[in-house]
XYZ file of C-alpha atoms in Angstrom:
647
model
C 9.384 -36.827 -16.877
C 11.676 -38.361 -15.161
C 11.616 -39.163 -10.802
C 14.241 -40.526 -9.060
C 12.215 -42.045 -6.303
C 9.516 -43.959 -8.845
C 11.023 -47.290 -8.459
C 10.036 -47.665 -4.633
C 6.156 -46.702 -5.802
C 5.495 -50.193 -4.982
C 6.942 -50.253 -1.220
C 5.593 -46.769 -0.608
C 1.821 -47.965 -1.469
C 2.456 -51.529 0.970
C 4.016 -49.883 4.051
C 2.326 -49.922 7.281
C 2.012 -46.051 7.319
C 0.449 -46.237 4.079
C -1.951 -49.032 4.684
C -2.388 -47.289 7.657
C -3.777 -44.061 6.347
C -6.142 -45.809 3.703
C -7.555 -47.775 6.416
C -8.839 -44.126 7.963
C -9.791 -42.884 4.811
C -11.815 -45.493 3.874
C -12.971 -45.577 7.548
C -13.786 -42.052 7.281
C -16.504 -42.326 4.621
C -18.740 -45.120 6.230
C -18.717 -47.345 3.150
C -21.152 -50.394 3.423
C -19.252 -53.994 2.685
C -17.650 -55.577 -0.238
C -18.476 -58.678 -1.829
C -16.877 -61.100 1.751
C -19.363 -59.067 3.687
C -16.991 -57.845 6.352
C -18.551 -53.970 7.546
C -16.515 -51.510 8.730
C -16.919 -52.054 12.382
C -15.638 -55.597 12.246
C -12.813 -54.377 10.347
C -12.237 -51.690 13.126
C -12.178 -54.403 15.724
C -9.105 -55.720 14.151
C -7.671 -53.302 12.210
C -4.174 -53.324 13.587
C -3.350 -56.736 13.152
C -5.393 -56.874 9.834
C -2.809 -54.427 8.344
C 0.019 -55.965 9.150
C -1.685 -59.503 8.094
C -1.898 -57.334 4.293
C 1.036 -55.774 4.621
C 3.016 -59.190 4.865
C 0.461 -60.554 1.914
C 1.423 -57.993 -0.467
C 4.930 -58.130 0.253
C 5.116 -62.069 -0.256
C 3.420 -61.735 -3.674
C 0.310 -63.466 -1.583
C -2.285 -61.094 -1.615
C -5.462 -61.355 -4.094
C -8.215 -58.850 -4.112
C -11.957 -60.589 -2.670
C -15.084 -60.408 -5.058
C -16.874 -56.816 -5.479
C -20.372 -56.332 -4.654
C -22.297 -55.248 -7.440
C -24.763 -52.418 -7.408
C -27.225 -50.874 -9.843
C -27.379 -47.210 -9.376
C -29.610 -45.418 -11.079
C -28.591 -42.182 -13.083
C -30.159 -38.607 -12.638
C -30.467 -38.522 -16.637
C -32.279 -41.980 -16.894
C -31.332 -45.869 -16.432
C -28.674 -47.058 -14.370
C -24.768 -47.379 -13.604
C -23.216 -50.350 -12.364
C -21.250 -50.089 -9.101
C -18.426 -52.762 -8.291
C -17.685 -52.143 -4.216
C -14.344 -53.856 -3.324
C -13.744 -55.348 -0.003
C -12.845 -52.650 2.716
C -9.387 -54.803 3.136
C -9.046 -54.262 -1.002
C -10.216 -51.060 -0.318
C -7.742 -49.948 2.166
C -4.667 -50.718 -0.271
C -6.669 -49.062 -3.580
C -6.610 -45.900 -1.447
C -2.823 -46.163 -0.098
C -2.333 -46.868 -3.913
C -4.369 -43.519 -4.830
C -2.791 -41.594 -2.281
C 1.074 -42.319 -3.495
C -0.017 -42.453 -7.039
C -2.259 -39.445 -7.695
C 0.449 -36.629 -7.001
C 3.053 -38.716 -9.208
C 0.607 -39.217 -11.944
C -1.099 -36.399 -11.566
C 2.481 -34.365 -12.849
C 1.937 -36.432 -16.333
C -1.344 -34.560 -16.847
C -2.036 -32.085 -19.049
C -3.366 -28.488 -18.219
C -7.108 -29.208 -20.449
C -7.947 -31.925 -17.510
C -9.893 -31.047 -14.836
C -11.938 -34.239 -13.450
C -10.472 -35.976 -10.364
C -7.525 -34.205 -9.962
C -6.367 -32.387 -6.857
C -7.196 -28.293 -6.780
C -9.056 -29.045 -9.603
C -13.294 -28.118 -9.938
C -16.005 -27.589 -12.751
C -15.498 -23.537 -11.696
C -12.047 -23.697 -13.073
C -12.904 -25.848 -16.238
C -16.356 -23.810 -16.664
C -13.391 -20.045 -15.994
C -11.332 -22.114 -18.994
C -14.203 -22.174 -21.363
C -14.769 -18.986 -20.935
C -11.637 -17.617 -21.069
C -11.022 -19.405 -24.296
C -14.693 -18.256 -25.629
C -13.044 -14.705 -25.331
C -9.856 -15.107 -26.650
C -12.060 -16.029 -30.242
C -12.173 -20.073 -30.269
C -16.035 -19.218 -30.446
C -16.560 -23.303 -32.109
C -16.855 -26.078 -29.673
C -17.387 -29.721 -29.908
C -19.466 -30.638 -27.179
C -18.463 -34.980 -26.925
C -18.882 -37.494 -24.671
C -16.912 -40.903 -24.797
C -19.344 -43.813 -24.771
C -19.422 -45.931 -21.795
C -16.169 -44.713 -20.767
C -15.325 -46.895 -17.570
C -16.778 -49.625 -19.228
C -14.690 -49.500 -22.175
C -11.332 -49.189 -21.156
C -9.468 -51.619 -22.257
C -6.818 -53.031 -19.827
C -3.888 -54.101 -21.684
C -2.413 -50.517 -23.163
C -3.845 -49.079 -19.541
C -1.618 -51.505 -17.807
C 1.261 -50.918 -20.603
C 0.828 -46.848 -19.620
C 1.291 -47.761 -16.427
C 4.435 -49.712 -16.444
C 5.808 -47.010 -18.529
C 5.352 -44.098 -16.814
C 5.829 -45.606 -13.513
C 8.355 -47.541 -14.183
C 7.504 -49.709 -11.027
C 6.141 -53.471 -12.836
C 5.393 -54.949 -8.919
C 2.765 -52.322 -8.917
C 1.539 -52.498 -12.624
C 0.834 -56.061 -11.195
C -1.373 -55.194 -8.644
C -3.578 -53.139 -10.390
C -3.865 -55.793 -12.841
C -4.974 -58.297 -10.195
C -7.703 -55.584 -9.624
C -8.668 -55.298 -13.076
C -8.897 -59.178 -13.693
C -11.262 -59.478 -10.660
C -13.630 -56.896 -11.225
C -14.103 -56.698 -15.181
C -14.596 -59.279 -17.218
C -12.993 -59.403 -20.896
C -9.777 -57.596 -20.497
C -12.181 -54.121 -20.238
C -13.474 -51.999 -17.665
C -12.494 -49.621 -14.902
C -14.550 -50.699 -12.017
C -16.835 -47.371 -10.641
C -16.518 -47.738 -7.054
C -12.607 -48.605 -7.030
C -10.832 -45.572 -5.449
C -7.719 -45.761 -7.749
C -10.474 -45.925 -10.618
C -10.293 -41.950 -11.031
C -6.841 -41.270 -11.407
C -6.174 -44.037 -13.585
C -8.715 -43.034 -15.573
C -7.460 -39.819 -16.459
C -3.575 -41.419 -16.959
C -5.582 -43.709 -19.918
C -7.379 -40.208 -21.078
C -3.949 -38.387 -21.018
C -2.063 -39.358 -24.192
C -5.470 -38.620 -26.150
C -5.202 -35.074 -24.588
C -1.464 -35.149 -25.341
C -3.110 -35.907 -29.284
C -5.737 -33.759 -29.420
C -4.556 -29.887 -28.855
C -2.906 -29.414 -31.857
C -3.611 -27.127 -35.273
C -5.716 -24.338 -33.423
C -7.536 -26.695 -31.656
C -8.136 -25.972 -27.495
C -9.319 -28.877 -25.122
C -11.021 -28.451 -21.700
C -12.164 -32.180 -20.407
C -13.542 -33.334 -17.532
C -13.891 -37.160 -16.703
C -14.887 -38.400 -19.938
C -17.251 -35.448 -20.861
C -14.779 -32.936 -22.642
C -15.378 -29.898 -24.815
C -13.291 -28.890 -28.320
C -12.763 -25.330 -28.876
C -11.672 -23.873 -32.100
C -11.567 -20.571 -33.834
C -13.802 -21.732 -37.039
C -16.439 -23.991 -38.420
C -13.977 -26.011 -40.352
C -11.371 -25.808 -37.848
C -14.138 -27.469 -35.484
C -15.172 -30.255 -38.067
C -11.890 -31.406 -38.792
C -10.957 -31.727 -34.732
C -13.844 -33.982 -34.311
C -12.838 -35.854 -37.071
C -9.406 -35.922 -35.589
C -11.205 -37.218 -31.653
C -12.906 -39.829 -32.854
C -10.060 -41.408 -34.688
C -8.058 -41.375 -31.577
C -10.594 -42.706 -29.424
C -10.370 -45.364 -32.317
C -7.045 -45.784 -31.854
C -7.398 -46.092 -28.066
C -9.970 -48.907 -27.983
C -13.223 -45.549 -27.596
C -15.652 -44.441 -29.086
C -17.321 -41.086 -29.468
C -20.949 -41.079 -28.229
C -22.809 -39.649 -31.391
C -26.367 -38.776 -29.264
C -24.252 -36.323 -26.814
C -21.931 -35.071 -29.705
C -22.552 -31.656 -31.644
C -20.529 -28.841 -33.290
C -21.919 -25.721 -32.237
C -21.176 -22.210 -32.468
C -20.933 -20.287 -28.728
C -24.195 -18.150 -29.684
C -25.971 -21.191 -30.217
C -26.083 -22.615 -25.982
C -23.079 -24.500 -25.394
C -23.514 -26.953 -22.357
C -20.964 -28.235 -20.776
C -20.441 -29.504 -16.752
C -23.978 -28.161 -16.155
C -23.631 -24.783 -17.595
C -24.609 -23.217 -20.515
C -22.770 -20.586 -22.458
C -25.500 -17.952 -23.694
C -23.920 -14.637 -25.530
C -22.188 -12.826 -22.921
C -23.360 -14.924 -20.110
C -22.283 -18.264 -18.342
C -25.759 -20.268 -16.646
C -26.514 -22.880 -14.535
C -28.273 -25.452 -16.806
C -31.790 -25.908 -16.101
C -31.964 -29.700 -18.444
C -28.925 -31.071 -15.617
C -31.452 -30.304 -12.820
C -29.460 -27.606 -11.439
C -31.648 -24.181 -10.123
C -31.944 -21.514 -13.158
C -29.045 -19.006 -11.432
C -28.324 -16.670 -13.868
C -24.923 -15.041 -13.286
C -22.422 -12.634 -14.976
C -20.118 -14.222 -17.554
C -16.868 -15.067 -15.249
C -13.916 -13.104 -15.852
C -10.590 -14.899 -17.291
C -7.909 -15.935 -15.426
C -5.300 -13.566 -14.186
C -3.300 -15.356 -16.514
C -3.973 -17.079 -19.454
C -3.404 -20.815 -19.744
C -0.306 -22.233 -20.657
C -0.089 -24.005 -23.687
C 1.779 -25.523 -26.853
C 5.136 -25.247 -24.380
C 8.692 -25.403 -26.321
C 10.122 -28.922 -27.076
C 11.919 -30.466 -24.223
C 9.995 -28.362 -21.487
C 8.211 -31.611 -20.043
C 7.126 -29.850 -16.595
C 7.771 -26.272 -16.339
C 5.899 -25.928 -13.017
C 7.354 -26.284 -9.949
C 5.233 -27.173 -6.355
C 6.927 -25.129 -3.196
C 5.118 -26.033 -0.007
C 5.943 -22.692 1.629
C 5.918 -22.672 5.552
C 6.281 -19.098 7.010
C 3.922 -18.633 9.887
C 5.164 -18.610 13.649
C 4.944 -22.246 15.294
C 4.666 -23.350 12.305
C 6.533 -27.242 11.867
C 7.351 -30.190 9.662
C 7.245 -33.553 10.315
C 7.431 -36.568 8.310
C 4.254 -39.089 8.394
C 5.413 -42.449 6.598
C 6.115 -41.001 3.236
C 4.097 -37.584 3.759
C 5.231 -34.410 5.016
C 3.016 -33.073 7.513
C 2.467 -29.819 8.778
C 1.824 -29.166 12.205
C 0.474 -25.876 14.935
C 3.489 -26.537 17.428
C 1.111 -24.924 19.754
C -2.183 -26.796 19.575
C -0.270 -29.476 17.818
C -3.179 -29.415 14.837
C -2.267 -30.890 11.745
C -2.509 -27.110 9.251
C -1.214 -29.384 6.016
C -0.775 -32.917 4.210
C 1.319 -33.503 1.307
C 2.100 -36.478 -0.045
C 4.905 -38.038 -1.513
C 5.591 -36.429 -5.789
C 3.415 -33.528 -4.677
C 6.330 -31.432 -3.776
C 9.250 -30.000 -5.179
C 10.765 -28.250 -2.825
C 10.125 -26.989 0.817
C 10.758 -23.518 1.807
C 10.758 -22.572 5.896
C 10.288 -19.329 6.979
C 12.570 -18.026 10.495
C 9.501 -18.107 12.631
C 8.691 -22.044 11.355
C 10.839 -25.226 11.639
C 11.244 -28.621 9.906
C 12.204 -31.875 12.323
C 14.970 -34.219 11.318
C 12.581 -36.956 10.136
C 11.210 -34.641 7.073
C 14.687 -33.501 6.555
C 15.587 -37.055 6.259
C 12.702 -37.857 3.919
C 13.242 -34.511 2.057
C 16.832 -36.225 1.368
C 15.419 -39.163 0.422
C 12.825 -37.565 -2.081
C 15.809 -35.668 -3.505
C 13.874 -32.494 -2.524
C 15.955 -29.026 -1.824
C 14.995 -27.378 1.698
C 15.508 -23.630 1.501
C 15.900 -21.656 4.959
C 14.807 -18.080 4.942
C 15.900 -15.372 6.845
C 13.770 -12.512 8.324
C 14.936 -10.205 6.001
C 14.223 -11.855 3.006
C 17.633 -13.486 2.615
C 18.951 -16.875 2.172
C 20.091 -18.482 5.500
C 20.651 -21.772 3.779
C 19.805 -24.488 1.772
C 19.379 -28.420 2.206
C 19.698 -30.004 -1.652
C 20.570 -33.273 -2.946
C 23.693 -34.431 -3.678
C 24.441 -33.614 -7.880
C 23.309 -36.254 -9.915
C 25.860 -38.750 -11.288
C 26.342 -37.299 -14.559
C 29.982 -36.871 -14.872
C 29.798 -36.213 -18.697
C 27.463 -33.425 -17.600
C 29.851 -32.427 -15.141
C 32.874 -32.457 -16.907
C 31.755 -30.370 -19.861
C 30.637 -27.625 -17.196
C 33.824 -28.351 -16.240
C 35.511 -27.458 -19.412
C 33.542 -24.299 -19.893
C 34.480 -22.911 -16.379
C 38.285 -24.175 -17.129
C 38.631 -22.523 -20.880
C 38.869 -18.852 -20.739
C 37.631 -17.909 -23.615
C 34.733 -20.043 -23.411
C 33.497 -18.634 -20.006
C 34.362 -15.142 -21.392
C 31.941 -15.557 -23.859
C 29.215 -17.193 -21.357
C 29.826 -14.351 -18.763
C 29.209 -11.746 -21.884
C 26.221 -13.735 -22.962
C 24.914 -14.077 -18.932
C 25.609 -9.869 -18.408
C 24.191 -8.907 -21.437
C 21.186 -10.836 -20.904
C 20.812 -8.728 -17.138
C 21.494 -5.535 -18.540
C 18.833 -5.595 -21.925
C 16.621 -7.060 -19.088
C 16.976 -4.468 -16.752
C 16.352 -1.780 -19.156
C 13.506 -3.197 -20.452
C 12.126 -3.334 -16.906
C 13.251 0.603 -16.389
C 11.323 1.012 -19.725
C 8.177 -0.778 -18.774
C 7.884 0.482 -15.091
C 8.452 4.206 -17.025
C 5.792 3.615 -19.878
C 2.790 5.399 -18.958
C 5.173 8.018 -15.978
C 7.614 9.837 -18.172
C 10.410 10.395 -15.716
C 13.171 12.110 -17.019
C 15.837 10.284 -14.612
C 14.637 7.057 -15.890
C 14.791 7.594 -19.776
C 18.471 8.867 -19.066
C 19.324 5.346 -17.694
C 17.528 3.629 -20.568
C 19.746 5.722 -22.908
C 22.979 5.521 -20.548
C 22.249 1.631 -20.529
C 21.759 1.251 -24.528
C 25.583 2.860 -24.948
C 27.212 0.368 -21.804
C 24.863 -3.029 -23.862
C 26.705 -1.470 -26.847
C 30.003 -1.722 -25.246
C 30.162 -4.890 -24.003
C 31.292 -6.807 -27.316
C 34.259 -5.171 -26.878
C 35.516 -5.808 -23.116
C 38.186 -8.560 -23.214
C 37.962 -10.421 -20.230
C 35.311 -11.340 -17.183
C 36.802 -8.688 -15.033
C 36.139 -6.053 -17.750
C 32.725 -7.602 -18.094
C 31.750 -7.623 -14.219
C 33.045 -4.262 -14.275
C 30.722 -3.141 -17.076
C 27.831 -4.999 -15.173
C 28.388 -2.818 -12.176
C 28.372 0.434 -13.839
C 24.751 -0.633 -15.360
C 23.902 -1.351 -11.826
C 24.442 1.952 -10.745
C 22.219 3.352 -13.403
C 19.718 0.659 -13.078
C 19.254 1.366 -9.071
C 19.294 4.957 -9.235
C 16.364 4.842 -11.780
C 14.735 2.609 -9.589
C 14.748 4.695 -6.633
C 12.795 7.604 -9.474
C 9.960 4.952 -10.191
C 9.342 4.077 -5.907
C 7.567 6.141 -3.277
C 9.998 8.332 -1.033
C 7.968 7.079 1.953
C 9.739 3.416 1.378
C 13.250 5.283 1.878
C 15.042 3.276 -1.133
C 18.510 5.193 -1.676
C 19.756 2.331 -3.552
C 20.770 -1.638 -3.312
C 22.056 -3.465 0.194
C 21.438 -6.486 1.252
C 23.456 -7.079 4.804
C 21.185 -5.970 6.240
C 18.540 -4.798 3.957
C 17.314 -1.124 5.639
C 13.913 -0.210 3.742
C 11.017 -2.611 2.582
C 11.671 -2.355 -1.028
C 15.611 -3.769 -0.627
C 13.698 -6.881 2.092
C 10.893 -7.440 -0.891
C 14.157 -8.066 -3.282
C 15.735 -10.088 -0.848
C 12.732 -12.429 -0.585
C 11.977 -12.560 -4.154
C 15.584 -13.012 -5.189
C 15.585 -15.956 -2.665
C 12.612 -17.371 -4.215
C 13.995 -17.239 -7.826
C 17.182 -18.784 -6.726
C 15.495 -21.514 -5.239
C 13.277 -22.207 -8.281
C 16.348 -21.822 -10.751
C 18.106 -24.820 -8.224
C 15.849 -26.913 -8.248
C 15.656 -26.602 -11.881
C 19.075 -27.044 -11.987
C 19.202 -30.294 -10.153
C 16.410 -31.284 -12.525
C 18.623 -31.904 -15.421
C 21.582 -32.857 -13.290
C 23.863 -30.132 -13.405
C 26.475 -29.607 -10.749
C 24.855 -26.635 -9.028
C 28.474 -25.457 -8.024
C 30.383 -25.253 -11.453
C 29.471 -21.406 -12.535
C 31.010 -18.467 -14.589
C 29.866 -15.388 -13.569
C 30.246 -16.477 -10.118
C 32.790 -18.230 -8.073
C 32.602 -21.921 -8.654
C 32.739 -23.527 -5.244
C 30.994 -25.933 -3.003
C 27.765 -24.902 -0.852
C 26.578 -21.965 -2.672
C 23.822 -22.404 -5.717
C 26.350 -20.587 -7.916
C 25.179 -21.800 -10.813
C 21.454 -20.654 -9.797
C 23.520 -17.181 -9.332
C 24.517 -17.086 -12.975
C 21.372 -18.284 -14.652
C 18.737 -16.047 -12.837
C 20.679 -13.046 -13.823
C 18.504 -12.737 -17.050
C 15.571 -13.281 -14.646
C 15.916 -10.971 -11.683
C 14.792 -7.420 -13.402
C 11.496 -8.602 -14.883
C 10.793 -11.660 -11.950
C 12.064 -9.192 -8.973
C 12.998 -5.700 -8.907
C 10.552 -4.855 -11.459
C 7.471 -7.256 -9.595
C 8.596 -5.896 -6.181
C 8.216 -2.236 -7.381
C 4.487 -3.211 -9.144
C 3.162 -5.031 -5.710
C 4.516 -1.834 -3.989
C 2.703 0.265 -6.528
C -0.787 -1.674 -6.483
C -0.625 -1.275 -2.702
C -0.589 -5.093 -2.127
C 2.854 -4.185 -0.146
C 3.251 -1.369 1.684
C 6.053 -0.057 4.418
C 3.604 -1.012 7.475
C 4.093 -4.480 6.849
C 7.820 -4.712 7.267
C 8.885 -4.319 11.107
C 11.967 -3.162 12.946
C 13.157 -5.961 15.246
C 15.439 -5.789 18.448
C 18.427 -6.812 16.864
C 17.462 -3.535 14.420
C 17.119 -5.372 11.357
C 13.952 -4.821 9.478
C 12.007 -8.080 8.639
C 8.645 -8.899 6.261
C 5.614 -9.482 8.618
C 3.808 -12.604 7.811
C 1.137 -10.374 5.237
C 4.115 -9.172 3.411
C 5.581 -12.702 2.880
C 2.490 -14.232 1.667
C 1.798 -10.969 -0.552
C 5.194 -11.674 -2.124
C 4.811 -15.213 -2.711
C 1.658 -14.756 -4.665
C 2.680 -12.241 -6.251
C 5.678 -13.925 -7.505
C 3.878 -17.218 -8.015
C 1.283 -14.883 -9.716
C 3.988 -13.272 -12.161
C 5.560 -15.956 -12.943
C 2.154 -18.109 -14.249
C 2.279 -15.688 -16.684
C 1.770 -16.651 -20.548
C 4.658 -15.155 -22.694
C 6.501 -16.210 -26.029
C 9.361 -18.303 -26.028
C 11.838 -16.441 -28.297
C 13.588 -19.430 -29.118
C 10.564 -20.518 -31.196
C 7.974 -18.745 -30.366
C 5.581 -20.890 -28.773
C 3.420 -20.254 -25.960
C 4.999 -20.628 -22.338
C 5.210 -19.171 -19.028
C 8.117 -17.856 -16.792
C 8.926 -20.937 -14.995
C 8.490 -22.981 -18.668
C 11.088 -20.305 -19.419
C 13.382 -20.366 -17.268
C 13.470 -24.571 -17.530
C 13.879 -23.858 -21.179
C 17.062 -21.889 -20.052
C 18.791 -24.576 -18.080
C 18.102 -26.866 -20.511
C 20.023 -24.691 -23.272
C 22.512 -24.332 -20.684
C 23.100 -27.988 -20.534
C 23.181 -28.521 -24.350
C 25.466 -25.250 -24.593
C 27.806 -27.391 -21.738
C 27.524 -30.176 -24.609
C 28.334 -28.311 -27.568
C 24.710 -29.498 -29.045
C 23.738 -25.680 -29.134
C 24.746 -21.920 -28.661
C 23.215 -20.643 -25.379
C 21.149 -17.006 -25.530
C 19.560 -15.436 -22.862
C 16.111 -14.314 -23.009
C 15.000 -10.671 -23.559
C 12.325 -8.802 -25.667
C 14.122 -6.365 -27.039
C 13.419 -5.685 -30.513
């Protein structure tokens, strides 16, 4: 995966800002001394100039990490671990280092890895387990890598670094790290704050190996768990483990390695899996809590995702609540309580990809500026759910790109044939979503618009030109709303679609969501540097995400309209939570925004097959796989096809 702002890792970890916020993190914990002896008190005393003193040091190429001091610690299981404390002054730019790199790595990493990772606990790796117990892979291989951290061995860590970072000026430092505390080219130092994450960046091309031929991994650290759906299945995937820990310089502890079968106690991360049950593990010293089995995820894991699909997931930091502001903190985003001037939030740089504000919250010109700089869109909501504007980067140089969009928009026939392909995909969509809403309700008025919408699909083959087409579009729309105003309670006052202003909360919820999908489907977009503005369905022109417009057409019935009508249904919206304001518009209360943004962040987590192939995805991996075909369409590499289930 591909980020534009990689190559200034290096200057991001060394800046004062930086420096400045490792020095309180590591100040923060009370840490005793490294191997020069220097406490944290006497580094207090002269923190300030101390910084800058480093600062200059690793800038000039001068800097060299002090001696660790070595500890024995001894284990809970038996015998002892050997603790290598750096300096605090090392320590201070190990955690700057962590704190840049861990949301940029921590993108690479698969979904099966749970250890030191942000968001991430043993309660979600134990829920995986057991979400994977019930969907049959009812084998495990319970494994453990032997002496893991002191094993590694530095030269294809420090190649996986380079690579993925792309940055050698910090390879280099963390090889001056290495060379100091390990001796013979091996060894990740336990007690090095960057330790962790570049642990799991070694661990992550074995994952990348592993999950293959029926074969499920859930790790954590260096203790990870095989899951597989029969005995031979299970033998043939350890097999497969140990000969790429071979491969990667490991080795497979054989003591704390076993194929079981689920009924037989699995342990793993201090539980064990009993029949029906998930408990505590008595043997890792934690209290005998017995406890219902934990039920699966909302939504299932996402795995085995279609070729070229590198990083279907996309991070919004949404920012909707009155007084709510952001600010830029070196290279964080930051945000703050204008009133009490708290600090609510913290994100640092790579962990975003986009930043939406709310009308009741603001952003300051520094984070607008970094935002820029981070080549991250800013999207500006209204208080009824619309779009009031967007901030994105400028389109990437890609003028091949850009002139075959170009030459789509340009040849008639060619964007004929897109615009067929872009309103048949919204109209087999939306009655699909009429027929799913409908399934267990038997209106009448709806299964007339499924059959009135079968005859205008069938028609559409026919019509000669994009007018005809957009013509053909609205009359679905017409049957499409009225149908939807047969599946919604009368109390929410839907007579049909309007957006300027929106009058009922049903037509605000599809505002908001429709905002939200656009700004997924742009950032997407600028992802794999298409000109946002060259579209078919849609005007082509400057300052409007037109060809978000055209793409999300496929996407809006079963993403929007048809998720806005089931959060209405479940009760998780309702009319109360929509107000009438002074100017008479009515606008989504704080509860309703944040019950629409996890409800679409909710839907669209979502496992689901990939037509194209038919592997295992989820609506975002889906929608990237779109723009993608998009782009090769542009390129004449493949035929575009928009998504639908119909059968």
């Amino acid at each position: 995966m591909s980020n534009p702002h990689l190559n200034s890792v290096f200057d991001q970890i060394i800046g004062f800002p930086m420096l400045w916020a490792g020095w309180q993190k590591v100040k923060s914990r009370h840490g005793g001394p490294g191997g020069d002896g220097v406490t944290i008190d006497a580094f207090d005393a002269i923190a300030e100039p101390r910084l800058q003193a480093l600062h200059a040091a690793l800038a000039s190429g001068g800097y060299w990490p002090a001696p660790a001091r070595v500890i024995e610690a001894k284990k809970p299981s038996g015998g002892t671990r050997t603790l290598r404390i750096p300096a605090i002054v090392d320590r201070v730019v190990q955690t700057a280092a962590a704190l840049v790199l861990t949301p940029i790595l921590d993108r690479e990493f698969e979904d099966a890895s749970f250890g030191y990772r942000p968001g991430r606990s043993v309660g979600q790796a134990v829920a995986r387990v057991a979400y994977l117990r019930n969907a049959g892979y009812v084998w495990t291989v319970d494994g453990d890598i032997r002496a893991f951290f002191d094993e590694v061995p530095h030269a294809p860590l420090l190649d996986r670094v380079d690579r993925v970072l792309g940055c050698a000026r910090t390879a280099d430092l963390v090889e001056r790290w290495l060379q100091v505390y390990c001796d013979g080219g091996r060894g990740l130092p336990q007690g090095m704050p960057l330790s962790p994450v570049l642990s799991n960046l070694y661990l992550d091309s074995i994952d990348e190996k592993i999950e293959k031929g029926g074969v499920r991994l859930v790790r954590f650290a260096d203790d990870f768990l095989l899951l597989c759906r029969s005995e031979a299945v299970a033998e043939g995937a350890l097999a497969r483990m140990t000969g790429i820990l071979r491969e990667a310089g490991l080795k497979i502890h054989p003591e704390k390695t076993a194929i079981r079968r689920f009924e037989d106690a699995t342990r793993f991360l201090g539980h064990m899996f009993v029949r029906g049950l998930v408990m505590e593990d008595p043997e890792d010293g934690a209290e005998h809590a017995r406890t219902a089995l934990p039920p699966p995820p909302p939504e299932p894991p996402v795995e085995d995702l279609p070729e070229g699909v590198h990083s279907p997931r996309l991070r919004w930091v949404y920012v909707h609540e009155p007084g709510r502001v952001v600010t830029a903190r070196g290279n964080a985003f930051v945000v703050l309580d204008a009133v009490g001037g708290d600090e609510v939030a913290l994100v640092h740089p790579g962990w975003a990809d986009g930043i939406e504000i709310g009308p009741a919250a603001a952003i300051d010109d520094d984070a607008l500026r970094l935002a820029l700089a981070m080549r991250l869109p800013v999207v500006f909501v209204a208080g009824d759910g619309s779009l009031a504007g967007t901030l994105d980067p400028a389109p990437a140089d890609r003028a091949d790109l850009h002139l075959a969009q170009a030459r789509l928009v340009l040849d008639p026939a060619a964007r004929t044939d897109m615009v067929r392909r872009l309103v048949r995909g919204r109209m087999v969509n939306q009655r699909q979503t009429l027929k799913r809403l409908n399934a267990k309700r038997d209106i009448m008025a709806v299964d007339d618009a499924v059959k009135d919408m079968r005859g205008l699909i069938a028609r559409l083959p026919v019509q000669g030109d994009v007018d005809a087409l957009r013509g053909m579009e609205g009359r679905g729309a017409a049957v499409y709303w009225t149908a939807l105003q047969a599946l919604l309670d009368p109390v929410l006052g839907f007579k049909g679609r309007e957006r300027r202003p929106p009058p009922d909360p049903y037509n605000v919820a599809v505002s908001y969501m429709s905002t939200r999908l656009a700004g997924d489907m742009q950032a997407l977009i600028l992802r794999q540097g298409l000109h946002p503005g060259f579209a078919c369905l849609h005007a082509s022109q400057d300052g409007r995400p037109n060809l978000a417009l055209d793409l999300m057409e496929e996407f809006r019935a079963p993403l929007v309209e048809g998720a806005a009508v089931t959060l209405f249904r479940q009760g998780r919206l309702k009319a109360g939570m929509f107000v009438q304001e002074g100017d008479g518009r009515l606008k989504a209360s704080s509860v309703a925004i944040k019950a629409m943004i996890t409800g679409y962040e909710s839907r669209l987590r979502t496992s689901l097959d990939n037509p194209a192939d038919g592997k295992k995805t989820n609506w975002r991996g889906l929608m990237e796989a779109q723009v993608i075909a998009y782009r090769r369409h542009c390129h004449g590499e493949g035929i575009f096809e928009c998504y639908n289930r119909e059968t």
